[in-house]
Amino acid sequence: QEFTTERCWTSRSFQILRAQNNYYELLGVSTESNAQQIREAYRKLQKKHHPDIVGQKGHEYTLLLNEAYEVLMRNDLKRKYDESIKQMGIAFGENNLPLGNSTWKGPIRSQALFVDENACIGCRECVHHASNTFIMDEARGCARVKVQDGDMDKNIEVHSYTTQLLCN
Amino acid sequence: MATKHKGRAIGIDLGTTYSCVAAWEEQNGRAEIIVNDQGNRTTPSFVAFTDQRLIGDAAKNQAASNPSNTIFDAKRLIGRKYKDPAIECDLKLWPFKVVSGADDKPMIKVNYKGKEKCLAAEEISSMILSKMKEIAEAYLDFSLKNAVITVPAYFNDSQRKATKDAGVIAGLNVMRIINEPTAAALAYGLQKRANCSEKRNVFIFDLGGGTFDVSLVTIEDGVFEVKATAGDTHLGGEDFDNRMVRHFVQEFKRKNRVDISGDPRALRRLRNGCEKAKRILSHANDTTIEIDALFQGIDFRFSITRARFEDLNRDLFEKCMEISQNCLDDAKMEKREVHDVVLVGGSSRIPKVQSLLEKFFQRYNLCKSINPDEAVAYGAAIQAAMLSESYSIVPNMVLVDVTPLSLGIATHGDLMGVVIPRNTAIPVKMDGVFQTIEDHQPTASFPVYEGERTKAGENNLLGLFHLSGLPRVPRGHPMNVIFELDYDGILKVCAVDETTGNKNGITITNEKGRLSSAEIKRMIEEAAFFKEEDKKFKKMVKAKNALDDYIYRMEKAMKGFDVSSKLSPSEKETIMSKFRKGKRMLESEEHNEAAVFENYLKRLQKMCQPIVINKVRDYSDEDTD
């Protein structure tokens, strides 16, 4: 008994805040997309990345895909999510870019970059080396991704889309 | 699963009462149900022990004469505890003996060749699986390793893993365990693919021999999304039979003032009669069960009407509808949004079940166009082909299944703290925050459970781990617990104390009650032993037959012509006495080695050589090789 715990809370909302990569971006749809379009995008991506087709390496991707799909298909969760990105967008308002909505250069790939805000120390190194990809968010004191695939890969140390690119 | 598996693969529907095997036929673009050595497309899930081991039809056929050593319903035992209330009632009805083994694991006691043996449910299932494997190998003409095995969607983790173990013991590489209704949905999707380009919500109603499952699947453009699943792992044809058996035991008692409930042989015969009657009642209005000399020489003769049968099982049928409603609720779907209701499993043929379903969905066009007995194996074969690299033409389909049961942590007061709710699409990673309840609590324990009960103790315990080295702080210290579930159903749970960075976790693989790798190894060896014994038995039967045949023909030959020119009367008498000795050997149970009969045959052949050469050469040529 002494060692038991008490539940604090559990929900998808925690994931929403933590998920640095935008769900809309992951699915390759716009924020105005309707359920039909989201479902279509989801199906197309499932067929491409399902572990039955590509093996274990599809696991991480489909994990996020399922998460994004559930949130965007459920009205209550979607509203919450939209609100949370809007709020964060306001916090980032300086650059006039909605949060997380980095744009793609070239075809959409399965990997996307993002900056781990907690780990970024604001050294601007990344902005200097890959200025087409990163942008400095002065309000937050950390870097952000502006354009996916904006620079040559060698300028960006990408390990995988889940490995957070540390700015140091 | 890392990458695709090498070699061809089969799909096995391991049922409570019947099993079925199928393989993908590339050239035809469909799966093929494989017939067994008796020419049947399904094989009874029966294993019997006498002086030999019998599996399938052979085992079921002799069930009445050997009830205490004929094992069935192993699927009802697999992955369960002896004390499980779900099997309490079964234990009383089964004619074979089940005892509690280590860790409260149920063990089946059988008498094999005069010796008592204790077998786990996994071993019985593995014997059925190896039989299915043999059936497939005989048909496909090459040896197989890879298989997809189906389980009821509502099976818990222990039951799934135990089924996987059974596959390993049978010498199979179990590529994936998939859910039965999902497999049926794949079969439906492939057979009706013309309609599957546009979105279809399909309700799979799978009422089988021992389990009941429903799933709501959305099929669109080759993507099968399971929206929700529900079921009961202990509801099926066997239960309907049980009700009938109980009813007739009482009727018999009332009429004849004798109680047959203690006689396993009588019960088995009655049960077989009831199963037959149940099938007849699916198309006839009434039927009569007649069994000669059922008990103490009294004949059994009772008739039953369809209405009576329906009345006996009314609550069970209604339970099916309740579960169907729950499934729709979970999927957040209206009845009218369902495009098709697909019937799967033998018991879905019961007219009352169909009429209740029609009423429930307010429609009169239930989908009966896929074979309810074979759809699951058919779907498993499709999934097997998708996971194997040996097929170049496989259907362009992907399956997104859900977790049937909620997963969580037991918290203070034995409350279930759900982290992954049921019917969440797999793979999934979710987290929850849990906090300490004592000031300066040094360690927190995380018992991982699955199930829907609010009281965690009533759910299925998957594993336990601790997170120690917590900072000395007042109660309410938060810890983040992350659950990650992958396609193969492997659950990883990890707790992190974010203030200190302390981390601990487990991968749920080997919970209590599951077989250890040493036990599995022992069982594999035992399976090899059984196989060897089966082979020996076959060889002995063959040798016995050869000897019997030879004596019969030689005796006939000796009578048929004048042997005096060849043999003196004393020589003839010696030979005849040898024949008599041979016959005695064949009749006695003393010898069970093939070599004994083979040697004796050789000796006889040598003795009879002189007469054989002249007269019956054409007979003996085939034998003297």
PDB file of C-alpha atoms in Angstrom, chain B residues 6-155:
ATOM      1  CA  LYS B   6      11.098 -15.874 -45.526  1.00  0.00           C
ATOM      2  CA  GLY B   7       9.171 -18.820 -46.883  1.00  0.00           C
ATOM      3  CA  ARG B   8       5.537 -19.490 -47.549  1.00  0.00           C
ATOM      4  CA  ALA B   9       2.969 -19.104 -44.857  1.00  0.00           C
ATOM      5  CA  ILE B  10      -0.448 -20.375 -43.838  1.00  0.00           C
ATOM      6  CA  GLY B  11      -3.339 -18.993 -41.828  1.00  0.00           C
ATOM      7  CA  ILE B  12      -4.813 -21.086 -39.048  1.00  0.00           C
ATOM      8  CA  ASP B  13      -8.150 -20.508 -37.375  1.00  0.00           C
ATOM      9  CA  LEU B  14      -7.668 -22.289 -34.064  1.00  0.00           C
ATOM     10  CA  GLY B  15     -11.233 -22.683 -32.899  1.00  0.00           C
ATOM     11  CA  THR B  16     -12.765 -23.935 -29.660  1.00  0.00           C
ATOM     12  CA  THR B  17     -14.597 -26.756 -31.378  1.00  0.00           C
ATOM     13  CA  TYR B  18     -13.301 -26.754 -34.942  1.00  0.00           C
ATOM     14  CA  SER B  19     -10.106 -25.517 -36.588  1.00  0.00           C
ATOM     15  CA  CYS B  20      -9.473 -24.568 -40.166  1.00  0.00           C
ATOM     16  CA  VAL B  21      -6.360 -23.904 -42.252  1.00  0.00           C
ATOM     17  CA  ALA B  22      -5.908 -21.901 -45.439  1.00  0.00           C
ATOM     18  CA  ALA B  23      -3.096 -20.840 -47.734  1.00  0.00           C
ATOM     19  CA  TRP B  24      -2.755 -17.986 -50.185  1.00  0.00           C
ATOM     20  CA  GLU B  25      -2.921 -19.070 -53.811  1.00  0.00           C
ATOM     21  CA  GLU B  26      -0.976 -16.527 -55.759  1.00  0.00           C
ATOM     22  CA  GLN B  27      -2.005 -17.697 -59.204  1.00  0.00           C
ATOM     23  CA  ASN B  28      -5.689 -17.416 -58.371  1.00  0.00           C
ATOM     24  CA  GLY B  29      -5.456 -14.256 -56.306  1.00  0.00           C
ATOM     25  CA  ARG B  30      -7.360 -15.821 -53.428  1.00  0.00           C
ATOM     26  CA  ALA B  31      -6.886 -18.005 -50.399  1.00  0.00           C
ATOM     27  CA  GLU B  32      -7.664 -21.688 -50.483  1.00  0.00           C
ATOM     28  CA  ILE B  33      -9.166 -23.669 -47.614  1.00  0.00           C
ATOM     29  CA  ILE B  34      -7.203 -26.891 -47.251  1.00  0.00           C
ATOM     30  CA  VAL B  35      -9.095 -30.146 -46.733  1.00  0.00           C
ATOM     31  CA  ASN B  36      -7.868 -32.624 -44.150  1.00  0.00           C
ATOM     32  CA  ASP B  37      -7.090 -36.309 -44.585  1.00  0.00           C
ATOM     33  CA  GLN B  38     -10.783 -37.124 -44.152  1.00  0.00           C
ATOM     34  CA  GLY B  39     -11.800 -34.703 -46.859  1.00  0.00           C
ATOM     35  CA  ASN B  40     -13.283 -32.198 -44.421  1.00  0.00           C
ATOM     36  CA  ARG B  41     -12.642 -28.481 -44.625  1.00  0.00           C
ATOM     37  CA  THR B  42     -12.689 -28.055 -40.869  1.00  0.00           C
ATOM     38  CA  THR B  43     -11.059 -30.330 -38.317  1.00  0.00           C
ATOM     39  CA  PRO B  44     -12.474 -30.905 -34.827  1.00  0.00           C
ATOM     40  CA  SER B  45     -10.231 -29.400 -32.132  1.00  0.00           C
ATOM     41  CA  PHE B  46     -10.082 -32.720 -30.331  1.00  0.00           C
ATOM     42  CA  VAL B  47      -7.114 -34.717 -29.070  1.00  0.00           C
ATOM     43  CA  ALA B  48      -7.538 -38.215 -27.673  1.00  0.00           C
ATOM     44  CA  PHE B  49      -5.180 -40.540 -25.873  1.00  0.00           C
ATOM     45  CA  THR B  50      -5.432 -44.319 -25.891  1.00  0.00           C
ATOM     46  CA  ASP B  51      -2.590 -46.644 -26.736  1.00  0.00           C
ATOM     47  CA  GLN B  52      -1.997 -44.029 -29.385  1.00  0.00           C
ATOM     48  CA  ARG B  53      -2.634 -40.336 -29.823  1.00  0.00           C
ATOM     49  CA  LEU B  54      -5.439 -39.181 -32.083  1.00  0.00           C
ATOM     50  CA  ILE B  55      -6.060 -35.655 -33.324  1.00  0.00           C
ATOM     51  CA  GLY B  56      -9.027 -34.220 -35.196  1.00  0.00           C
ATOM     52  CA  ASP B  57     -11.793 -36.328 -36.707  1.00  0.00           C
ATOM     53  CA  ALA B  58     -10.304 -39.565 -35.409  1.00  0.00           C
ATOM     54  CA  ALA B  59     -10.328 -38.196 -31.867  1.00  0.00           C
ATOM     55  CA  LYS B  60     -13.873 -36.892 -32.048  1.00  0.00           C
ATOM     56  CA  ASN B  61     -15.198 -40.118 -33.554  1.00  0.00           C
ATOM     57  CA  GLN B  62     -14.073 -42.177 -30.599  1.00  0.00           C
ATOM     58  CA  ALA B  63     -15.056 -39.597 -27.983  1.00  0.00           C
ATOM     59  CA  ALA B  64     -18.035 -41.582 -26.709  1.00  0.00           C
ATOM     60  CA  SER B  65     -16.010 -44.723 -26.079  1.00  0.00           C
ATOM     61  CA  ASN B  66     -13.139 -42.920 -24.395  1.00  0.00           C
ATOM     62  CA  PRO B  67     -14.622 -39.799 -22.768  1.00  0.00           C
ATOM     63  CA  SER B  68     -12.150 -39.253 -19.960  1.00  0.00           C
ATOM     64  CA  ASN B  69      -9.163 -39.211 -22.317  1.00  0.00           C
ATOM     65  CA  THR B  70     -10.655 -37.191 -25.140  1.00  0.00           C
ATOM     66  CA  ILE B  71      -9.704 -33.566 -24.695  1.00  0.00           C
ATOM     67  CA  PHE B  72     -11.597 -30.688 -26.271  1.00  0.00           C
ATOM     68  CA  ASP B  73     -12.312 -27.056 -25.422  1.00  0.00           C
ATOM     69  CA  ALA B  74      -8.608 -26.443 -24.728  1.00  0.00           C
ATOM     70  CA  LYS B  75      -9.178 -22.916 -25.991  1.00  0.00           C
ATOM     71  CA  ARG B  76     -11.413 -22.293 -23.014  1.00  0.00           C
ATOM     72  CA  LEU B  77      -8.533 -23.134 -20.696  1.00  0.00           C
ATOM     73  CA  ILE B  78      -5.665 -21.512 -22.505  1.00  0.00           C
ATOM     74  CA  GLY B  79      -4.095 -18.549 -20.732  1.00  0.00           C
ATOM     75  CA  ARG B  80      -6.504 -18.809 -17.808  1.00  0.00           C
ATOM     76  CA  LYS B  81      -6.101 -19.666 -14.155  1.00  0.00           C
ATOM     77  CA  TYR B  82      -7.649 -22.733 -12.610  1.00  0.00           C
ATOM     78  CA  LYS B  83      -9.657 -20.512 -10.281  1.00  0.00           C
ATOM     79  CA  ASP B  84     -11.032 -18.378 -13.117  1.00  0.00           C
ATOM     80  CA  PRO B  85     -14.794 -18.144 -12.510  1.00  0.00           C
ATOM     81  CA  ALA B  86     -15.373 -18.393 -16.268  1.00  0.00           C
ATOM     82  CA  ILE B  87     -14.304 -22.029 -16.337  1.00  0.00           C
ATOM     83  CA  GLU B  88     -15.711 -23.056 -12.964  1.00  0.00           C
ATOM     84  CA  CYS B  89     -18.869 -24.355 -14.610  1.00  0.00           C
ATOM     85  CA  ASP B  90     -16.973 -26.057 -17.432  1.00  0.00           C
ATOM     86  CA  LEU B  91     -14.844 -27.986 -14.976  1.00  0.00           C
ATOM     87  CA  LYS B  92     -17.965 -29.744 -13.738  1.00  0.00           C
ATOM     88  CA  LEU B  93     -19.164 -30.566 -17.228  1.00  0.00           C
ATOM     89  CA  TRP B  94     -15.959 -31.782 -18.817  1.00  0.00           C
ATOM     90  CA  PRO B  95     -15.562 -35.547 -18.764  1.00  0.00           C
ATOM     91  CA  PHE B  96     -11.770 -35.232 -18.554  1.00  0.00           C
ATOM     92  CA  LYS B  97      -9.924 -34.290 -15.422  1.00  0.00           C
ATOM     93  CA  VAL B  98      -8.420 -30.852 -14.921  1.00  0.00           C
ATOM     94  CA  VAL B  99      -6.234 -30.164 -11.896  1.00  0.00           C
ATOM     95  CA  SER B 100      -4.496 -27.076 -10.626  1.00  0.00           C
ATOM     96  CA  GLY B 101      -0.789 -27.004 -11.384  1.00  0.00           C
ATOM     97  CA  ALA B 102       2.033 -24.605 -10.548  1.00  0.00           C
ATOM     98  CA  ASP B 103       0.928 -20.946 -10.405  1.00  0.00           C
ATOM     99  CA  ASP B 104      -2.691 -22.080 -10.417  1.00  0.00           C
ATOM    100  CA  LYS B 105      -2.295 -23.130 -14.017  1.00  0.00           C
ATOM    101  CA  PRO B 106      -4.919 -25.654 -15.112  1.00  0.00           C
ATOM    102  CA  MET B 107      -3.412 -28.983 -16.140  1.00  0.00           C
ATOM    103  CA  ILE B 108      -5.279 -31.709 -18.006  1.00  0.00           C
ATOM    104  CA  LYS B 109      -4.790 -35.254 -16.755  1.00  0.00           C
ATOM    105  CA  VAL B 110      -4.787 -37.961 -19.375  1.00  0.00           C
ATOM    106  CA  ASN B 111      -3.951 -41.625 -19.502  1.00  0.00           C
ATOM    107  CA  TYR B 112      -1.562 -42.341 -22.340  1.00  0.00           C
ATOM    108  CA  LYS B 113      -0.415 -45.950 -22.829  1.00  0.00           C
ATOM    109  CA  GLY B 114      -1.399 -46.783 -19.270  1.00  0.00           C
ATOM    110  CA  LYS B 115       0.609 -43.936 -17.790  1.00  0.00           C
ATOM    111  CA  GLU B 116      -0.845 -40.770 -16.349  1.00  0.00           C
ATOM    112  CA  LYS B 117       0.294 -37.557 -17.964  1.00  0.00           C
ATOM    113  CA  CYS B 118      -0.359 -33.925 -17.079  1.00  0.00           C
ATOM    114  CA  LEU B 119      -0.695 -31.614 -20.050  1.00  0.00           C
ATOM    115  CA  ALA B 120      -1.070 -27.846 -20.246  1.00  0.00           C
ATOM    116  CA  ALA B 121      -3.762 -26.352 -22.482  1.00  0.00           C
ATOM    117  CA  GLU B 122      -0.936 -24.964 -24.636  1.00  0.00           C
ATOM    118  CA  GLU B 123       0.218 -28.505 -25.355  1.00  0.00           C
ATOM    119  CA  ILE B 124      -3.243 -29.653 -26.429  1.00  0.00           C
ATOM    120  CA  SER B 125      -3.560 -26.594 -28.665  1.00  0.00           C
ATOM    121  CA  SER B 126      -0.088 -27.203 -30.052  1.00  0.00           C
ATOM    122  CA  MET B 127      -1.127 -30.729 -31.046  1.00  0.00           C
ATOM    123  CA  ILE B 128      -4.086 -29.334 -32.953  1.00  0.00           C
ATOM    124  CA  LEU B 129      -1.841 -26.725 -34.561  1.00  0.00           C
ATOM    125  CA  SER B 130       0.689 -29.339 -35.605  1.00  0.00           C
ATOM    126  CA  LYS B 131      -2.155 -31.355 -37.116  1.00  0.00           C
ATOM    127  CA  MET B 132      -3.251 -28.288 -39.097  1.00  0.00           C
ATOM    128  CA  LYS B 133       0.349 -27.795 -40.151  1.00  0.00           C
ATOM    129  CA  GLU B 134       0.535 -31.396 -41.371  1.00  0.00           C
ATOM    130  CA  ILE B 135      -2.718 -30.995 -43.295  1.00  0.00           C
ATOM    131  CA  ALA B 136      -1.309 -27.939 -45.043  1.00  0.00           C
ATOM    132  CA  GLU B 137       2.056 -29.582 -45.699  1.00  0.00           C
ATOM    133  CA  ALA B 138       0.410 -32.618 -47.251  1.00  0.00           C
ATOM    134  CA  TYR B 139      -1.614 -30.419 -49.574  1.00  0.00           C
ATOM    135  CA  LEU B 140       1.079 -27.913 -50.479  1.00  0.00           C
ATOM    136  CA  ASP B 141       3.769 -30.577 -50.682  1.00  0.00           C
ATOM    137  CA  PHE B 142       6.506 -28.755 -48.850  1.00  0.00           C
ATOM    138  CA  SER B 143       7.406 -28.160 -45.251  1.00  0.00           C
ATOM    139  CA  LEU B 144       6.109 -25.032 -43.605  1.00  0.00           C
ATOM    140  CA  LYS B 145       7.152 -22.901 -40.686  1.00  0.00           C
ATOM    141  CA  ASN B 146       5.356 -19.582 -40.904  1.00  0.00           C
ATOM    142  CA  ALA B 147       1.809 -19.104 -39.780  1.00  0.00           C
ATOM    143  CA  VAL B 148      -0.695 -16.503 -38.719  1.00  0.00           C
ATOM    144  CA  ILE B 149      -2.960 -17.761 -35.954  1.00  0.00           C
ATOM    145  CA  THR B 150      -6.258 -16.151 -35.065  1.00  0.00           C
ATOM    146  CA  VAL B 151      -7.654 -15.567 -31.603  1.00  0.00           C
ATOM    147  CA  PRO B 152     -10.944 -14.071 -30.432  1.00  0.00           C
ATOM    148  CA  ALA B 153     -10.707 -10.295 -30.464  1.00  0.00           C
ATOM    149  CA  TYR B 154     -11.608 -10.209 -26.821  1.00  0.00           C
ATOM    150  CA  PHE B 155      -8.785 -12.522 -25.732  1.00  0.00           C
TER     151      PHE B 155
END
